[in-house]
Structures are given as C-alpha cells and as structure tokens.
Coordinates of N, CA and C in Angstrom, one line a residue:
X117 N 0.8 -1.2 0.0 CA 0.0 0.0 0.0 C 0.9 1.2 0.0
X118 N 0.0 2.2 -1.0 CA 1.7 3.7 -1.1 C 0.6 4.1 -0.2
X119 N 1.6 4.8 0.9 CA 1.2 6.1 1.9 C 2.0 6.9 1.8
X120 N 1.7 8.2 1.8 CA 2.0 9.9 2.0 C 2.9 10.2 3.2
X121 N 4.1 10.9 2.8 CA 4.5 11.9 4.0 C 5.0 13.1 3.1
X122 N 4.3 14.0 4.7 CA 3.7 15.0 4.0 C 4.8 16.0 4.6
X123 N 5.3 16.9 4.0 CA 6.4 17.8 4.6 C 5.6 19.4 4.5
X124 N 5.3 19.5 6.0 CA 4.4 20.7 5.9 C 5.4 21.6 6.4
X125 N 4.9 22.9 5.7 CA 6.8 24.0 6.3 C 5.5 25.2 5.9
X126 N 6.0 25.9 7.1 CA 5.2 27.3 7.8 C 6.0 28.3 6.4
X127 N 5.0 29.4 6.4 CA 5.4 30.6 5.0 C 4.2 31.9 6.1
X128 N 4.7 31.9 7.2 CA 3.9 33.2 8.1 C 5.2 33.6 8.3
X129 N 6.6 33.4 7.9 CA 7.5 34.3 7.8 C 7.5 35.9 7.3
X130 N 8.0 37.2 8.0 CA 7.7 38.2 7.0 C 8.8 38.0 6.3
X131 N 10.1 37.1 6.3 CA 11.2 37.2 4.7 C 10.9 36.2 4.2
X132 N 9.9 35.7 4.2 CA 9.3 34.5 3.3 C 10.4 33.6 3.1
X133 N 11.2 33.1 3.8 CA 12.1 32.0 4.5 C 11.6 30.8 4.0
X134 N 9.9 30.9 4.3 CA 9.4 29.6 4.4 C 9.1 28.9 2.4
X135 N 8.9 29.7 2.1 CA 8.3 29.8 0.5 C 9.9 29.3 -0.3
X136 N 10.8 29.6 0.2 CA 12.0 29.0 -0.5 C 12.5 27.8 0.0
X137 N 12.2 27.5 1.1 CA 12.2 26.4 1.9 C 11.5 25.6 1.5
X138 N 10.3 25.7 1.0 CA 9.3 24.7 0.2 C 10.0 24.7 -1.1
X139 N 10.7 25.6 -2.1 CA 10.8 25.1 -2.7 C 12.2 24.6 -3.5
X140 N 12.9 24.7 -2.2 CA 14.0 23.9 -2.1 C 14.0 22.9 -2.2
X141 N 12.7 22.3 -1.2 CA 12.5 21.1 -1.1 C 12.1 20.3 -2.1
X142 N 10.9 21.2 -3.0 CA 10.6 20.0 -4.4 C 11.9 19.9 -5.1
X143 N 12.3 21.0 -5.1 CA 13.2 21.3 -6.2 C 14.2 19.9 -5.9
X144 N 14.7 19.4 -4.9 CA 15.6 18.3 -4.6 C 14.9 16.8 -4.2
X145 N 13.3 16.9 -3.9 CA 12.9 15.6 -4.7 C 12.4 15.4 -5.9
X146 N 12.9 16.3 -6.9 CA 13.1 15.9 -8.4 C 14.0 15.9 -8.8
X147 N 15.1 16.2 -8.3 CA 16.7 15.9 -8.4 C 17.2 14.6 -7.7
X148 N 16.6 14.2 -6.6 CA 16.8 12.9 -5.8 C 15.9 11.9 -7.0
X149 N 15.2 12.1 -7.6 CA 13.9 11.2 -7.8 C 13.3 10.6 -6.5
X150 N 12.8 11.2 -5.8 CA 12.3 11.0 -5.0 C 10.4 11.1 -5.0
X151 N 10.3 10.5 -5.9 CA 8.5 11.6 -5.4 C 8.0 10.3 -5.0
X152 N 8.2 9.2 -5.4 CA 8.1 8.0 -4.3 C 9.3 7.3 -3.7
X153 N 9.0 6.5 -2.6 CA 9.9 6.5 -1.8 C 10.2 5.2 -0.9
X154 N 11.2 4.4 -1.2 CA 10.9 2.5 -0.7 C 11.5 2.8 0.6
X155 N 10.7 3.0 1.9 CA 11.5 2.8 3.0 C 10.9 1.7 3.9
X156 N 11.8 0.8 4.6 CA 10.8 -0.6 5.3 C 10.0 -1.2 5.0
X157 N 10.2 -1.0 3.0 CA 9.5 -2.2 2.1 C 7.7 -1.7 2.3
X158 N 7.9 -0.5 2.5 CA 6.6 0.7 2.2 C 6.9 1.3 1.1
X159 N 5.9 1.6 -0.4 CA 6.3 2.3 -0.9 C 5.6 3.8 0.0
X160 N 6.6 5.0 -0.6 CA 5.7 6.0 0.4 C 5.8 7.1 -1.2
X161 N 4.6 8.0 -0.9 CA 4.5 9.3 -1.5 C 5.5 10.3 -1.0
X162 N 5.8 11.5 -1.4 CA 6.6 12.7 -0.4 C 5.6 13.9 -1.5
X163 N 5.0 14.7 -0.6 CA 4.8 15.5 -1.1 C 4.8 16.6 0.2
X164 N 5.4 18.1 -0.8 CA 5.7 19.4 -0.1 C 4.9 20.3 -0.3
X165 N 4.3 20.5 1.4 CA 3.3 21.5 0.8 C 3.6 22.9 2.0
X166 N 2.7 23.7 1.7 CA 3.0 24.8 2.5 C 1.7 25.2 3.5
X167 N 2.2 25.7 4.9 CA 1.1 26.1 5.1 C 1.5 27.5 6.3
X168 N 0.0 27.9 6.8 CA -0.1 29.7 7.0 C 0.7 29.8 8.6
X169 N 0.6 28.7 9.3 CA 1.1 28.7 10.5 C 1.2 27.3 11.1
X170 N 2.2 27.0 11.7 CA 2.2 25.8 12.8 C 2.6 26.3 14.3
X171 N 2.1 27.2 14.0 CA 2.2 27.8 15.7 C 3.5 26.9 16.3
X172 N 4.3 27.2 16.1 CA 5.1 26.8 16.7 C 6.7 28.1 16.7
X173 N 6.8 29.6 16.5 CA 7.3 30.9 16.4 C 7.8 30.6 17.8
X174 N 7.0 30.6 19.0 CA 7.8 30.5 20.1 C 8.3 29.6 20.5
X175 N 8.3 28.6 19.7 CA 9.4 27.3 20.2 C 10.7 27.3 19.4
X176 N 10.5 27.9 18.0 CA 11.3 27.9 17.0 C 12.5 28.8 17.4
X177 N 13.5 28.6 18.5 CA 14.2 30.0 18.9 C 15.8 29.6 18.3
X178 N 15.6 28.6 17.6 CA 17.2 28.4 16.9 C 18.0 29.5 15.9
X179 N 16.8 30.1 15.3 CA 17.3 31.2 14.5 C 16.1 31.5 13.5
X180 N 16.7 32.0 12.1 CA 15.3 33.0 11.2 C 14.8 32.1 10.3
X181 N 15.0 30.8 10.3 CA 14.6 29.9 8.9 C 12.9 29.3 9.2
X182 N 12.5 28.4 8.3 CA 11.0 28.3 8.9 C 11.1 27.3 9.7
X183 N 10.0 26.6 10.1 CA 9.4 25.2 10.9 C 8.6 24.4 10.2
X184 N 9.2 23.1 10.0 CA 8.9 22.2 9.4 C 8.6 21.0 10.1
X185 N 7.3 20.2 9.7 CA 6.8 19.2 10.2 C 7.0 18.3 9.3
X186 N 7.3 16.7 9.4 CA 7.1 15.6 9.0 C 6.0 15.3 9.6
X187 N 5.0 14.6 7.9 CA 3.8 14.0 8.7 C 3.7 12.5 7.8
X188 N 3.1 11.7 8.3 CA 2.6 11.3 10.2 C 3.6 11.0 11.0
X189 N 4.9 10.6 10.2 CA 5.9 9.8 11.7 C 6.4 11.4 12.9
X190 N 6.4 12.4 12.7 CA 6.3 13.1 13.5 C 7.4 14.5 13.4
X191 N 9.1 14.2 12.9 CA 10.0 14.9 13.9 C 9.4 16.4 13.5
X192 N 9.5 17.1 14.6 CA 9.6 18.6 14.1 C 10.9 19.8 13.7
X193 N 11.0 20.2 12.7 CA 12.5 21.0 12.6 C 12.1 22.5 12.9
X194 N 13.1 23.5 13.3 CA 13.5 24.8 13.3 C 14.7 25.3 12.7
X195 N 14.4 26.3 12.7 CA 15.1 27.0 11.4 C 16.1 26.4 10.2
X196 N 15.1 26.2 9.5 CA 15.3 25.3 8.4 C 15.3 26.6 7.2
X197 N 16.4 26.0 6.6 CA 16.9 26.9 5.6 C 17.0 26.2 4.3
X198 N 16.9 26.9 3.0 CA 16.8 26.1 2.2 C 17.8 25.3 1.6
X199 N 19.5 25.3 2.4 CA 20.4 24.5 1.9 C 19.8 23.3 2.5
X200 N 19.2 23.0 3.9 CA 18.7 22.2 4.5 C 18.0 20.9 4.0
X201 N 17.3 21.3 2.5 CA 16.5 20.1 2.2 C 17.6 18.9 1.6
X202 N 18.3 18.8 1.1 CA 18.9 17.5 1.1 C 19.1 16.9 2.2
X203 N 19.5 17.3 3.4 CA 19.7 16.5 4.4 C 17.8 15.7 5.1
X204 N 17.1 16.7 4.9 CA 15.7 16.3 5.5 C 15.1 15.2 4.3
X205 N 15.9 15.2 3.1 CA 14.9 14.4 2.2 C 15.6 13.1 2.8
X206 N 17.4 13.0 2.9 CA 18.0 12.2 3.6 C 17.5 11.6 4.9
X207 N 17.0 12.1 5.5 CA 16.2 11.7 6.8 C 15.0 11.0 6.7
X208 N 14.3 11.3 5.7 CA 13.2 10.2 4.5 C 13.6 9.0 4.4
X209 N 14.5 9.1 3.5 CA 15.4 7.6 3.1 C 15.8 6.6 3.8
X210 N 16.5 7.7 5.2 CA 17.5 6.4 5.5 C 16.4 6.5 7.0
X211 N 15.6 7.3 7.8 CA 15.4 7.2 8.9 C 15.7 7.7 10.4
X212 N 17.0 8.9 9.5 CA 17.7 9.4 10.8 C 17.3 10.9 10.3
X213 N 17.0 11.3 11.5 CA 16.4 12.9 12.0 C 17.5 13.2 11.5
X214 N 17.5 15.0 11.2 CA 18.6 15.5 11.5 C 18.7 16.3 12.8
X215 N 19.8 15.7 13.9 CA 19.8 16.6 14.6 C 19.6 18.1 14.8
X216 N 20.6 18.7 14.0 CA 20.6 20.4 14.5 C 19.5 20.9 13.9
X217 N 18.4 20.3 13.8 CA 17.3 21.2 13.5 C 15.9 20.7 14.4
X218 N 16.3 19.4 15.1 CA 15.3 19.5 15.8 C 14.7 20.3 16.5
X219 N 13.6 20.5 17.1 CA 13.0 21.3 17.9 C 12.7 19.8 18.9
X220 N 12.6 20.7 20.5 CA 12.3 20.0 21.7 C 11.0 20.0 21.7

C-alpha cells in the first residue's frame, strides 16, 4: 500500500524564509527522484506543501529559517533553511532525524 509523507513548512514568515524552503525542497525531490519512496518495504508518497502557521514561532528559537513538520511519523524542525533540504529528504530515506534542526 503507497502512503503519503507529508512535509508541511510554515510561509507566516515576514522574509518569506518559508516559500524557499518549500521550494528547495521540491526542487531536490526531483533531483533525488524521489517523489516516491521505498522505505521498510513501504512504498511511500513525499509531497511538499505549505502552510499559513504551525504555531510553533515560540518554540522555533534556533534562528530566522522556517518550521517544518514531518507528517505522520512526526519529527519537528527549526530553522530550516533552504540548503537544509537534502539533508531532511535524507532523513526520508535512511530514517535518521537531522539533529541540529530539531526542535524540543
């Protein structure tokens, strides 16, 4: 069965941080070919979308990039910049967070 993960990334930035950060990210799962995705013999979907807030501005205190959720397995990131997406599509693949972006 293919199931979706869904990479939701906040754009209620005022330097619109978040809007290049989304599109960092397609931009390198069609350079990875990634738009589906064999992990633990799941095939999975990856789609990047955007959205108006994840309330999450006062937890995000790492610096000015956006906040990004993985959905459904969960991790949450902060200040995520758009060199950042190869490592997060990497964390897709193989299963490993990236640390310095987690949020507590």
């Amino acid at each position: 069965m293919k199931s979706v993960v869904r990479l939701f990334v906040c754009t209620a930035q005022k330097d619109e941080i978040g809007k290049d950060v989304a599109r960092a990210l397609k931009i390198e799962v069609k350079k990875q070919g990634l738009k589906s995705l064999f992990s633990g013999g799941d095939k999975h979907k990856i789609r990047v979308q955007t959205c108006n807030c994840l309330d999450l501005c006062k937890h995000c205190k790492k610096g000015p990039g956006a906040a990004l959720v993985v959905y459904p397995e969960g991790p949450v990131y902060g200040d995520v910049k758009p060199r950042d997406a190869a490592d997060i599509l990497q964390h897709l693949s193989e299963g490993k967070p990236v640390k310095r972006l987690l949020l507590d």
